[in-house]
Coordinates of C-alpha atoms (C1' of nucleotides) in Angstrom, one line a residue:
Chain Y
X10 CA 21.0 35.6 91.4
X11 CA 22.2 38.2 88.9
X12 CA 24.8 37.1 86.6
X13 CA 27.3 40.2 86.5
X14 CA 29.1 39.6 83.5
X15 CA 26.1 39.1 81.6
X16 CA 24.6 42.2 82.9
X17 CA 27.8 44.1 82.0
X18 CA 27.8 43.0 78.3
X19 CA 24.2 44.9 78.3
X20 CA 25.6 47.7 80.0
X21 CA 28.3 47.9 77.4
X22 CA 25.7 47.7 74.7
X23 CA 23.7 50.5 76.2
X24 CA 26.7 52.5 76.7
X25 CA 27.6 52.6 73.0
X26 CA 23.9 53.2 72.1
X27 CA 24.2 56.3 74.2
X28 CA 27.6 57.3 73.4
X29 CA 27.2 56.7 69.6
X30 CA 31.2 56.8 69.1
X31 CA 34.0 54.5 69.6
X32 CA 35.5 54.4 73.0
X33 CA 38.9 53.3 74.4
X34 CA 39.1 50.4 77.1
X35 CA 40.2 53.3 79.5
X36 CA 37.3 55.3 78.7
X37 CA 35.0 52.3 79.3
X38 CA 36.6 51.2 82.3
X39 CA 36.5 54.8 83.9
X40 CA 32.9 55.2 82.8
X41 CA 31.8 52.1 84.7
X42 CA 34.3 52.1 87.4
X43 CA 35.4 48.8 86.5
X44 CA 39.1 47.8 86.8
X45 CA 41.1 47.8 83.6
X46 CA 42.0 44.1 83.7
X47 CA 38.6 43.0 83.9
X48 CA 37.4 45.6 81.1
X49 CA 40.1 44.1 79.1
X50 CA 38.9 40.8 79.5
X51 CA 35.3 41.7 78.7
X52 CA 36.2 43.7 75.6
X53 CA 38.5 40.9 74.4
X54 CA 35.8 38.7 74.7
X55 CA 33.1 40.5 72.9
X56 CA 35.8 41.3 70.1
X57 CA 36.7 37.7 69.9
X58 CA 33.0 36.8 69.3
X59 CA 32.8 39.2 66.2
X60 CA 31.0 42.0 68.3
X61 CA 33.4 44.8 68.7
X62 CA 35.9 46.1 66.3
X63 CA 38.2 49.0 66.1
X64 CA 37.0 51.4 63.1
X65 CA 40.1 53.3 63.0
X66 CA 43.4 53.0 64.7
X67 CA 43.7 54.0 68.4
X68 CA 40.1 55.5 68.4
X69 CA 38.9 52.5 70.6
X70 CA 36.2 49.9 70.3
X71 CA 32.8 49.9 68.7
X72 CA 30.1 47.3 68.1
X73 CA 30.0 45.6 64.7
X74 CA 26.8 45.6 62.8
X75 CA 26.7 42.0 63.8
X76 CA 24.4 43.3 66.8
X77 CA 22.1 44.4 64.2
X78 CA 22.3 41.3 62.2
X79 CA 21.4 39.2 65.0
X80 CA 18.8 41.7 66.4
X81 CA 17.1 41.5 63.0
X82 CA 16.8 37.8 62.7
X83 CA 15.4 37.7 66.2
X84 CA 12.9 40.5 65.4
X85 CA 11.8 39.1 62.0
X86 CA 9.8 36.4 63.8
X87 CA 6.1 37.3 64.5
X88 CA 6.8 40.9 64.4
X89 CA 3.9 43.1 65.8
X90 CA 1.6 43.8 62.9
X91 CA 2.4 47.4 61.5
X92 CA -1.0 48.7 62.6
X93 CA 0.1 48.4 66.5
X94 CA 2.7 50.9 66.0
X95 CA 0.3 53.2 64.3
X96 CA -2.1 52.7 67.1
X97 CA 0.5 54.2 69.7
X98 CA 1.8 56.7 67.4
X99 CA -1.8 58.1 66.8
X100 CA -2.6 57.8 70.3
X101 CA 0.5 59.7 71.5
X102 CA -0.1 62.4 68.9
X103 CA -3.6 62.8 69.8
X104 CA -3.1 62.7 73.8
X105 CA 0.3 64.3 73.9
X106 CA 1.4 61.4 76.2
X107 CA 3.7 58.4 75.9
X108 CA 1.9 55.2 74.6
X109 CA 3.1 51.6 74.3
X110 CA 2.5 48.2 73.6
X111 CA 2.9 45.8 76.7
X112 CA 3.5 42.0 76.9
X113 CA 3.8 39.8 79.8
X114 CA 7.2 38.5 81.6
X115 CA 6.3 36.4 84.6
X116 CA 5.3 38.9 87.5
X117 CA 6.3 41.8 85.2
X118 CA 4.9 43.3 82.2
X119 CA 7.7 44.5 79.4
X120 CA 7.2 47.3 77.0
X121 CA 7.5 46.1 73.6
X122 CA 6.7 49.0 71.5
X123 CA 6.7 52.8 72.8
X124 CA 6.0 56.2 71.2
X125 CA 7.0 58.6 73.4
X126 CA 5.4 62.1 74.4
X127 CA 7.1 65.1 73.2
X128 CA 6.1 67.0 76.2
X129 CA 8.9 68.3 78.4
X130 CA 7.7 66.6 81.5
X131 CA 6.7 63.0 80.3
X132 CA 6.6 59.7 81.2
X133 CA 9.9 58.1 80.1
X134 CA 9.7 54.5 79.2
X135 CA 11.9 52.4 76.8
X136 CA 11.2 49.3 74.8
X137 CA 12.3 46.7 77.3
X138 CA 11.3 48.7 80.4
X139 CA 9.5 46.6 83.0
X140 CA 6.9 47.2 85.5
X141 CA 4.8 45.1 88.0
X142 CA 2.0 43.2 86.2
X143 CA -0.6 43.8 89.3
X144 CA 0.4 47.3 90.1
X145 CA 0.1 48.9 86.7
X146 CA -2.9 49.6 84.1
X147 CA -1.1 47.9 81.4
X148 CA -0.3 44.9 83.6
X149 CA -3.7 44.3 84.6
X150 CA -4.9 44.5 81.1
X151 CA -2.6 41.6 80.5
X152 CA -4.2 39.8 83.5
X153 CA -7.6 40.3 82.3
X154 CA -6.9 38.0 79.5
X155 CA -5.4 35.1 81.9
X156 CA -7.7 32.2 83.2
X157 CA -8.3 32.5 87.1
X158 CA -5.7 29.5 87.6
X159 CA -3.2 31.3 85.4
X160 CA -3.7 34.6 87.8
X161 CA -3.3 32.2 90.6
X162 CA -0.1 31.1 89.6
X163 CA 1.1 34.5 89.0
X164 CA -0.3 35.8 92.4
X165 CA 1.8 33.3 94.0
X166 CA 5.3 34.9 92.8
X167 CA 4.2 38.2 93.5
X168 CA 6.1 40.3 96.2
X169 CA 3.4 42.7 97.3
X170 CA 5.0 46.0 97.9
X171 CA 3.2 49.4 98.9
X172 CA 4.8 51.2 96.0
X173 CA 2.4 53.9 96.5
X174 CA -1.0 54.9 98.4
X175 CA -2.9 53.0 96.1
X176 CA -0.8 50.1 95.2
X177 CA -3.0 46.8 95.6
X178 CA -1.3 44.9 98.3
X179 CA -3.1 41.6 98.1
X180 CA -4.4 39.2 95.9
X181 CA -7.9 39.9 96.6
X182 CA -7.3 43.9 96.1
X183 CA -5.8 42.9 92.8
X184 CA -8.9 40.9 92.0
X185 CA -11.3 43.5 92.9
X186 CA -9.4 46.0 91.0
X187 CA -9.9 43.6 87.9
X188 CA -13.5 43.4 88.7
X189 CA -13.7 47.0 88.4
X190 CA -11.7 47.3 85.4
X191 CA -14.2 45.0 83.7
X192 CA -17.1 47.1 84.9
X193 CA -15.6 50.2 83.7
X194 CA -14.5 49.0 80.4
X195 CA -10.8 49.7 81.0
X196 CA -8.0 49.4 83.3
X197 CA -6.4 52.6 84.9
X198 CA -3.6 53.3 87.4
X199 CA -3.2 56.4 89.5
X200 CA 0.4 56.1 91.0
X201 CA -0.1 52.5 92.0
X202 CA 3.4 51.9 91.1
X203 CA 5.2 55.1 89.7
X204 CA 4.6 58.3 91.6
X205 CA 2.8 60.9 89.9
X206 CA 2.0 58.7 86.8
X207 CA -1.5 57.9 85.7
X208 CA -2.5 55.7 82.9
X209 CA -5.3 54.1 81.2
X210 CA -5.0 50.7 79.4
X211 CA -6.9 48.0 77.5
X212 CA -6.3 44.7 76.7
X213 CA -5.0 43.7 73.0
X214 CA -5.0 40.1 72.0
X215 CA -3.3 39.5 68.9
X216 CA -3.3 35.7 67.6
X217 CA -2.8 34.0 70.7
X218 CA -0.6 36.6 72.0
X219 CA -1.7 38.5 75.2
X220 CA -0.8 42.2 74.8
X221 CA -2.0 45.3 76.1
X222 CA -2.2 49.1 75.1
X223 CA -1.5 51.9 77.6
X224 CA -1.5 55.6 77.5
X225 CA 0.4 57.1 80.4
X226 CA 1.5 60.3 81.6
X227 CA 1.7 62.8 84.7
X228 CA -1.2 62.7 87.1
X229 CA -1.9 66.4 87.0
X230 CA -2.3 66.3 83.2
X231 CA -4.1 62.9 82.5
X232 CA -5.6 62.2 85.9
X233 CA -8.9 64.0 85.2
X234 CA -9.0 62.6 81.7
X235 CA -8.5 58.8 81.9
X236 CA -11.9 58.1 80.8
X237 CA -11.8 60.0 77.9
X238 CA -8.2 58.5 77.0
X239 CA -9.6 55.1 77.6
X240 CA -12.5 55.8 75.3
X241 CA -9.9 57.2 72.7
X242 CA -7.8 54.1 73.0
X243 CA -10.9 52.0 72.2
X244 CA -12.2 54.1 69.2
X245 CA -8.5 54.3 67.7
X246 CA -8.1 50.5 68.1
X247 CA -11.4 49.9 66.6
X248 CA -10.5 52.1 63.7
X249 CA -7.1 50.7 63.0
X250 CA -7.6 46.8 63.9
X251 CA -8.2 44.7 60.9
X252 CA -11.8 43.5 61.0
X253 CA -11.0 40.0 59.8
X254 CA -10.0 37.5 62.2
X255 CA -7.5 38.6 65.1
Chain Z
X20 CA 41.1 35.5 79.5
X21 CA 37.5 34.5 77.9
X22 CA 34.7 35.7 80.1
X23 CA 32.3 33.1 79.9
X24 CA 29.1 34.6 80.9
X25 CA 29.6 37.2 78.7
X26 CA 30.2 34.9 75.8
X27 CA 27.0 33.0 77.1
X28 CA 24.9 36.0 76.4
X29 CA 26.1 36.0 72.9
X30 CA 25.5 32.3 72.4
X31 CA 21.9 33.0 73.8
X32 CA 21.2 35.6 71.4
X33 CA 22.6 33.4 68.5
X34 CA 20.5 30.7 69.6
X35 CA 17.3 32.7 69.4
X36 CA 18.5 34.0 65.8
X37 CA 18.7 30.6 64.7
X38 CA 15.7 29.0 66.5
X39 CA 13.5 31.8 65.7
X40 CA 11.0 30.8 68.3
X41 CA 10.5 31.1 72.1
X42 CA 12.3 28.5 74.2
X43 CA 11.8 27.2 77.7
X44 CA 14.5 27.3 80.4
X45 CA 14.9 23.5 80.2
X46 CA 15.3 23.5 76.3
X47 CA 18.0 26.3 76.4
X48 CA 19.9 24.3 79.1
X49 CA 19.8 21.2 77.2
X50 CA 20.6 23.0 73.9
X51 CA 24.0 24.2 75.6
X52 CA 24.5 21.4 78.1
X53 CA 24.2 23.9 80.9
X54 CA 23.1 23.4 84.3
X55 CA 19.5 24.4 84.9
X56 CA 20.2 26.3 87.9
X57 CA 23.1 28.6 85.8
X58 CA 20.7 29.0 82.9
X59 CA 18.1 30.0 85.5
X60 CA 20.3 32.7 86.8
X61 CA 21.3 33.9 83.2
X62 CA 17.7 34.1 81.9
X63 CA 16.7 35.9 84.9
X64 CA 19.6 38.2 84.5
X65 CA 18.4 39.0 80.9
X66 CA 15.0 39.2 81.7
X67 CA 15.5 41.5 84.5
X68 CA 17.3 44.0 82.2
X69 CA 14.6 43.8 79.8
X70 CA 15.8 41.7 77.1
X71 CA 13.7 38.7 77.3
X72 CA 10.0 38.3 77.9
X73 CA 7.4 35.5 77.9
X74 CA 5.4 36.0 74.6
X75 CA 2.8 33.5 75.7
X76 CA 2.0 31.7 78.9
X77 CA 4.5 28.5 79.3
X78 CA 5.9 29.1 75.8
X79 CA 9.2 30.0 77.3
X80 CA 11.2 33.0 76.7
X81 CA 11.8 35.3 73.7
X82 CA 14.2 38.2 73.2
X83 CA 12.3 41.6 73.3
X84 CA 12.6 44.2 70.8
X85 CA 14.9 46.1 72.9
X86 CA 17.9 44.2 71.4
X87 CA 16.7 45.7 67.8
X88 CA 16.2 49.2 69.5
X89 CA 19.9 49.1 70.9
X90 CA 21.3 47.6 67.9
X91 CA 19.7 50.2 65.6
X92 CA 21.0 53.2 67.9
X93 CA 24.3 51.7 67.7
X94 CA 24.4 51.4 64.0
X95 CA 22.7 54.4 63.0
X96 CA 26.2 56.1 63.7
X97 CA 28.2 56.3 60.4
X98 CA 26.6 53.7 58.6
X99 CA 28.4 52.6 55.5
X100 CA 27.1 54.5 52.5
X101 CA 24.5 52.5 50.7
X102 CA 26.6 52.1 47.7
X103 CA 29.0 49.9 49.4
X104 CA 26.3 47.2 49.8
X105 CA 25.5 47.8 46.4
X106 CA 29.0 47.0 45.4
X107 CA 29.3 43.7 47.2
X108 CA 25.7 42.6 46.1
X109 CA 26.5 43.4 42.3
X110 CA 30.3 41.6 43.1
X111 CA 28.3 38.4 44.5
X112 CA 26.0 38.5 41.6
X113 CA 28.5 38.8 38.8
X114 CA 31.1 36.2 40.1
X115 CA 28.6 33.9 42.1
X116 CA 31.0 34.1 45.2
X117 CA 31.0 35.8 48.5
X118 CA 31.4 39.3 48.6
X119 CA 32.3 41.4 51.7
X120 CA 33.1 44.6 53.4
X121 CA 35.9 44.1 56.0
X122 CA 37.5 46.3 58.9
X123 CA 40.4 46.1 61.1
X124 CA 40.2 44.7 64.5
X125 CA 43.8 44.7 66.0
X126 CA 45.5 41.8 64.6
X127 CA 42.1 40.4 63.2
X128 CA 40.0 41.6 60.1
X129 CA 36.2 41.8 60.8
X130 CA 33.4 41.3 58.0
X131 CA 31.2 44.1 58.6
X132 CA 29.0 43.6 55.7
X133 CA 28.6 40.3 53.6
X134 CA 26.8 39.2 50.6
X135 CA 26.7 35.3 50.5
X136 CA 27.2 33.3 47.2
X137 CA 24.1 31.2 46.3
X138 CA 26.4 28.2 45.3
X139 CA 26.0 25.1 47.2
X140 CA 29.9 25.0 47.7
X141 CA 30.8 28.5 48.9
X142 CA 32.6 30.7 51.3
X143 CA 30.4 30.6 54.4
X144 CA 30.9 33.9 56.1
X145 CA 28.8 36.1 58.2
X146 CA 28.9 39.8 59.6
X147 CA 31.3 39.5 62.6
X148 CA 33.4 36.9 61.1
X149 CA 37.1 37.4 62.0
X150 CA 40.3 36.3 60.2
X151 CA 43.9 37.2 60.8
X152 CA 44.9 40.6 59.1
X153 CA 48.1 39.4 57.7
X154 CA 47.1 36.0 56.4
X155 CA 44.1 36.9 54.3
X156 CA 43.5 39.2 51.1
X157 CA 41.1 41.2 52.7
X158 CA 43.3 41.7 55.9
X159 CA 46.2 42.7 53.8
X160 CA 44.1 45.2 51.8
X161 CA 43.7 46.9 55.2
X162 CA 47.4 46.9 56.1
X163 CA 48.4 48.5 52.9
X164 CA 46.5 51.8 54.2
X165 CA 48.5 51.7 57.3
X166 CA 51.8 53.6 57.8
X167 CA 54.9 51.3 58.5
X168 CA 54.8 52.3 62.2
X169 CA 51.4 51.2 62.3
X170 CA 52.2 48.0 60.7
X171 CA 54.9 47.3 62.9
X172 CA 52.9 48.0 65.9
X173 CA 50.5 45.1 64.6
X174 CA 53.1 42.9 63.7
X175 CA 54.5 42.8 67.2
X176 CA 51.2 41.5 68.4
X177 CA 50.8 38.8 65.6
X178 CA 51.2 35.2 66.5
X179 CA 52.5 33.9 63.3
X180 CA 51.0 30.5 62.6
X181 CA 51.2 28.2 59.6
X182 CA 47.7 28.2 58.7
X183 CA 48.5 26.6 55.2
X184 CA 51.2 25.9 52.9
X185 CA 51.5 29.5 51.8
X186 CA 50.8 31.2 55.3
X187 CA 53.3 34.2 55.5
X188 CA 55.0 33.3 58.8
X189 CA 57.2 36.3 59.3
X190 CA 57.0 39.8 59.4
X191 CA 59.3 40.1 55.9
X192 CA 56.9 37.5 54.3
X193 CA 54.3 39.7 55.0
X194 CA 55.6 42.7 54.0
X195 CA 56.9 41.0 50.7
X196 CA 53.4 40.0 50.0
X197 CA 52.4 43.8 50.4
X198 CA 54.9 44.8 47.9
X199 CA 53.9 42.1 45.4
X200 CA 50.3 43.2 46.1
X201 CA 51.0 46.8 45.2
X202 CA 52.9 45.8 42.0
X203 CA 50.1 43.6 40.8
X204 CA 47.2 46.2 42.0
X205 CA 45.2 43.9 44.2
X206 CA 45.7 41.6 47.0
X207 CA 45.1 38.1 46.9
X208 CA 45.4 34.8 49.0
X209 CA 45.4 31.1 48.1
X210 CA 44.4 29.2 51.1
X211 CA 46.8 31.4 53.4
X212 CA 44.3 30.9 56.0
X213 CA 41.4 29.0 55.2
X214 CA 41.7 25.7 53.3
X215 CA 40.8 25.6 49.8
X216 CA 39.8 29.2 50.1
X217 CA 41.0 31.9 47.5
X218 CA 40.2 35.6 47.3
X219 CA 40.9 38.8 45.7
X220 CA 40.8 42.0 47.8
X221 CA 41.5 45.8 47.4
X222 CA 41.5 48.7 50.0
X223 CA 38.6 50.6 50.3
X224 CA 39.1 53.7 52.2
X225 CA 36.0 55.6 53.2
X226 CA 36.3 59.0 55.0
X227 CA 39.0 58.3 57.5
X228 CA 38.0 54.4 57.8
X229 CA 40.1 51.9 56.4
X230 CA 38.2 49.3 55.0
X231 CA 38.4 46.6 52.2
X232 CA 36.3 44.8 49.7
X233 CA 37.0 41.2 49.1
X234 CA 35.4 38.6 47.0
X235 CA 36.4 34.9 48.0
X236 CA 35.5 31.3 47.0
X237 CA 36.6 27.8 46.7
X238 CA 40.1 27.8 45.0
X239 CA 39.1 25.3 42.3
X240 CA 36.5 27.7 41.1
X241 CA 37.9 31.2 41.7
X242 CA 41.7 30.3 41.6
X243 CA 42.4 30.7 38.0
X244 CA 40.4 34.1 37.8
X245 CA 41.6 36.1 40.7
X246 CA 43.0 38.5 38.5
X247 CA 39.6 38.9 36.5
X248 CA 37.8 39.1 39.6
X249 CA 40.2 41.9 41.1
X250 CA 39.8 43.9 37.7
X251 CA 35.8 43.3 38.3
X252 CA 36.1 44.7 41.8
X253 CA 38.1 47.6 40.6
X254 CA 35.5 48.5 37.5
X255 CA 32.5 47.9 39.7
X256 CA 34.1 50.2 42.7
X257 CA 34.8 52.9 40.0
X258 CA 31.3 52.6 38.7
X259 CA 29.6 53.0 42.1
X260 CA 32.1 55.1 44.1
X261 CA 30.5 58.8 44.1
X262 CA 33.4 60.8 42.4
X263 CA 33.0 63.8 44.8
X264 CA 35.4 63.6 47.7
X265 CA 35.6 60.1 49.6
Chain A
dA17 C1' 64.4 64.1 71.8
dG18 C1' 63.7 62.4 76.4
dA19 C1' 61.0 62.1 80.4
dA20 C1' 56.5 61.5 82.2
dA21 C1' 52.0 60.0 81.9
dA22 C1' 48.3 57.4 80.2
dT23 C1' 47.1 53.3 78.0
dG24 C1' 47.2 48.4 77.5
dT25 C1' 48.5 43.6 78.9
dA26 C1' 49.7 39.2 81.9
dC27 C1' 49.2 36.7 86.0
dA28 C1' 48.8 34.8 90.8
dT29 C1' 45.4 34.8 94.4
dA30 C1' 41.3 35.9 97.1
dT31 C1' 36.7 35.8 96.5
dA32 C1' 32.3 36.2 93.9
dT33 C1' 29.9 32.6 91.1
dG34 C1' 28.3 28.5 88.8
dT35 C1' 26.5 24.2 90.1
dG36 C1' 24.8 19.7 92.1
dA37 C1' 21.8 18.3 95.0
dA38 C1' 17.3 19.3 97.4
dT39 C1' 12.7 21.5 97.3
dT40 C1' 8.7 23.4 95.4
dT41 C1' 5.9 24.1 91.8
dA42 C1' 3.4 22.5 87.1
dT43 C1' 1.8 19.5 84.0
dT44 C1' 0.7 15.0 82.4
dT45 C1' -0.8 10.2 82.8
dG46 C1' -3.3 6.2 84.7
Chain U
dC24 C1' -8.7 13.1 90.8
dA25 C1' -4.5 11.3 92.6
dA26 C1' 0.1 9.7 91.5
dA27 C1' 3.8 10.1 88.8
dT28 C1' 6.7 12.8 86.0
dA29 C1' 8.6 16.9 84.5
dA30 C1' 9.9 21.5 85.1
dA31 C1' 11.4 25.7 87.7
dT32 C1' 13.7 27.3 91.8
dT33 C1' 16.5 27.8 95.9
dC34 C1' 20.9 27.3 98.4
dA35 C1' 25.5 25.9 100.5
dC36 C1' 29.7 25.1 99.1
dA37 C1' 33.9 24.2 96.0
dT38 C1' 35.9 26.2 92.2
dA39 C1' 36.3 29.1 88.2
dT40 C1' 36.9 34.1 87.8
dA41 C1' 37.4 39.2 88.8
dT42 C1' 40.8 41.9 90.2
dG43 C1' 45.3 44.3 92.5
dT44 C1' 49.7 44.5 91.1
dA45 C1' 53.6 44.6 88.1
dC46 C1' 55.0 45.3 83.4
dA47 C1' 55.1 46.9 78.6
dT48 C1' 54.0 49.9 75.3
dT49 C1' 52.2 54.0 73.2
dT50 C1' 51.5 58.9 73.3
dT51 C1' 51.9 63.7 75.4
dC52 C1' 54.5 67.2 77.1
dT53 C1' 58.6 69.7 78.2

DNA sequence: AGAAAATGTACATATATGTGAATTTATTTG
DNA sequence: CAAATAAATTCACATATATGTACATTTTCT
């Protein structure tokens, strides 16, 4: 069950991240199609908790820096080592495609750092973006780091759907693809989940964290080059990753 | 009316900002005294929206960097000029008390930047902290920047409560205090709102934003020195504020 | 200035939602 | 390795909550 008002808080936050200016109750209500009275309650709650204020009279609400203060405290803990961002920045620069660091979240994989391609046609992904762990290159690069028992436990919760022609729709299909990935030395996906999207990924264990790096872009641009891209990821990783311990 | 599940999202975020480590469903449920099933729904919602993930298997949930990404986008807009933080940092260092930048939010005043005192006994305030605009030095320094009509509009919404012996409990009492403040050149409060707390504040208009600076601490330490503190604020402000335009 | 339109606020009620109990899954212990 | 314990999920129902309606306030237009 989705908790509507919890989701609404996030929607409001994203609204402000986009709008980048204060908004009145009426504007927010209209934007989301919410009743005024409900919007009123929600804004009052956020204000009362110190997350919204009124920068200038009658110009409406805007988030306080408390969001930032909280987010900083949260993200200071075990931040990704700086070289991981360099890694995806370099990869994106060299390939012209979108590069990301990905982490597990149950049956999904979450993007926890992203450097977007500059191309007009590109893989549009943001931090927090989620994709099925079994039907994506990045996700399978995570699964490779699991024990067979752990994988089983994940498999049991997956709802196998035919996202595209090549989506693995059974446990055995996923396991087979994992074996192929080991053989070829990297994970790949050709529109297994997102239409027209191809990508190459490799596992990225950091300490006891199981992450992966992925480079992805439109199939027509990257499709024939996945092997090269994978090799590039491996080389770049080798260059940037500190040699001493993980 | 307070929207419970909206508040809960903020509580969870604050929980993680404090805990600074992943937490399982059970831990979170126990911490807040929420039923597991409700906690499950809430965590699922936050995960689905890309705001929580599972950094390592079975170690529970932790917020994704998406919070930070969003907060950054939000706070990049019209950030406070850097000298304002220097201002309160210097004031806190010199006085040994807590110094803050404050902004209006209806009948309340919100702390939008804070440098805390290092003293064991101190005014404990965080970014997002809210106090009544009419019953605090910082709030009245905001009201001084309003037109009489705007003040009236605020007054009509205030619920006058006797927070302490010296709380102004009528419009006229507030207006009188504002006149005194103008005469003496700064705003002050002696436990008007918070017990044992005294402070000095002065208006801080920046562009078309109406802010204020306040230094506050325990009455016994700062009480006899408010005039000196106010003078210090004025001097420091004069030193740091760029001369060209506001 | 006065009227009209837009915005913000309060409240009762129908309904979406949170929750206790039951079920399934995972982990620890004997 | 099986039994026991703990954790995570599901689900039906009672209740807390979102909203339609009405009212108040502020702003805009004539």
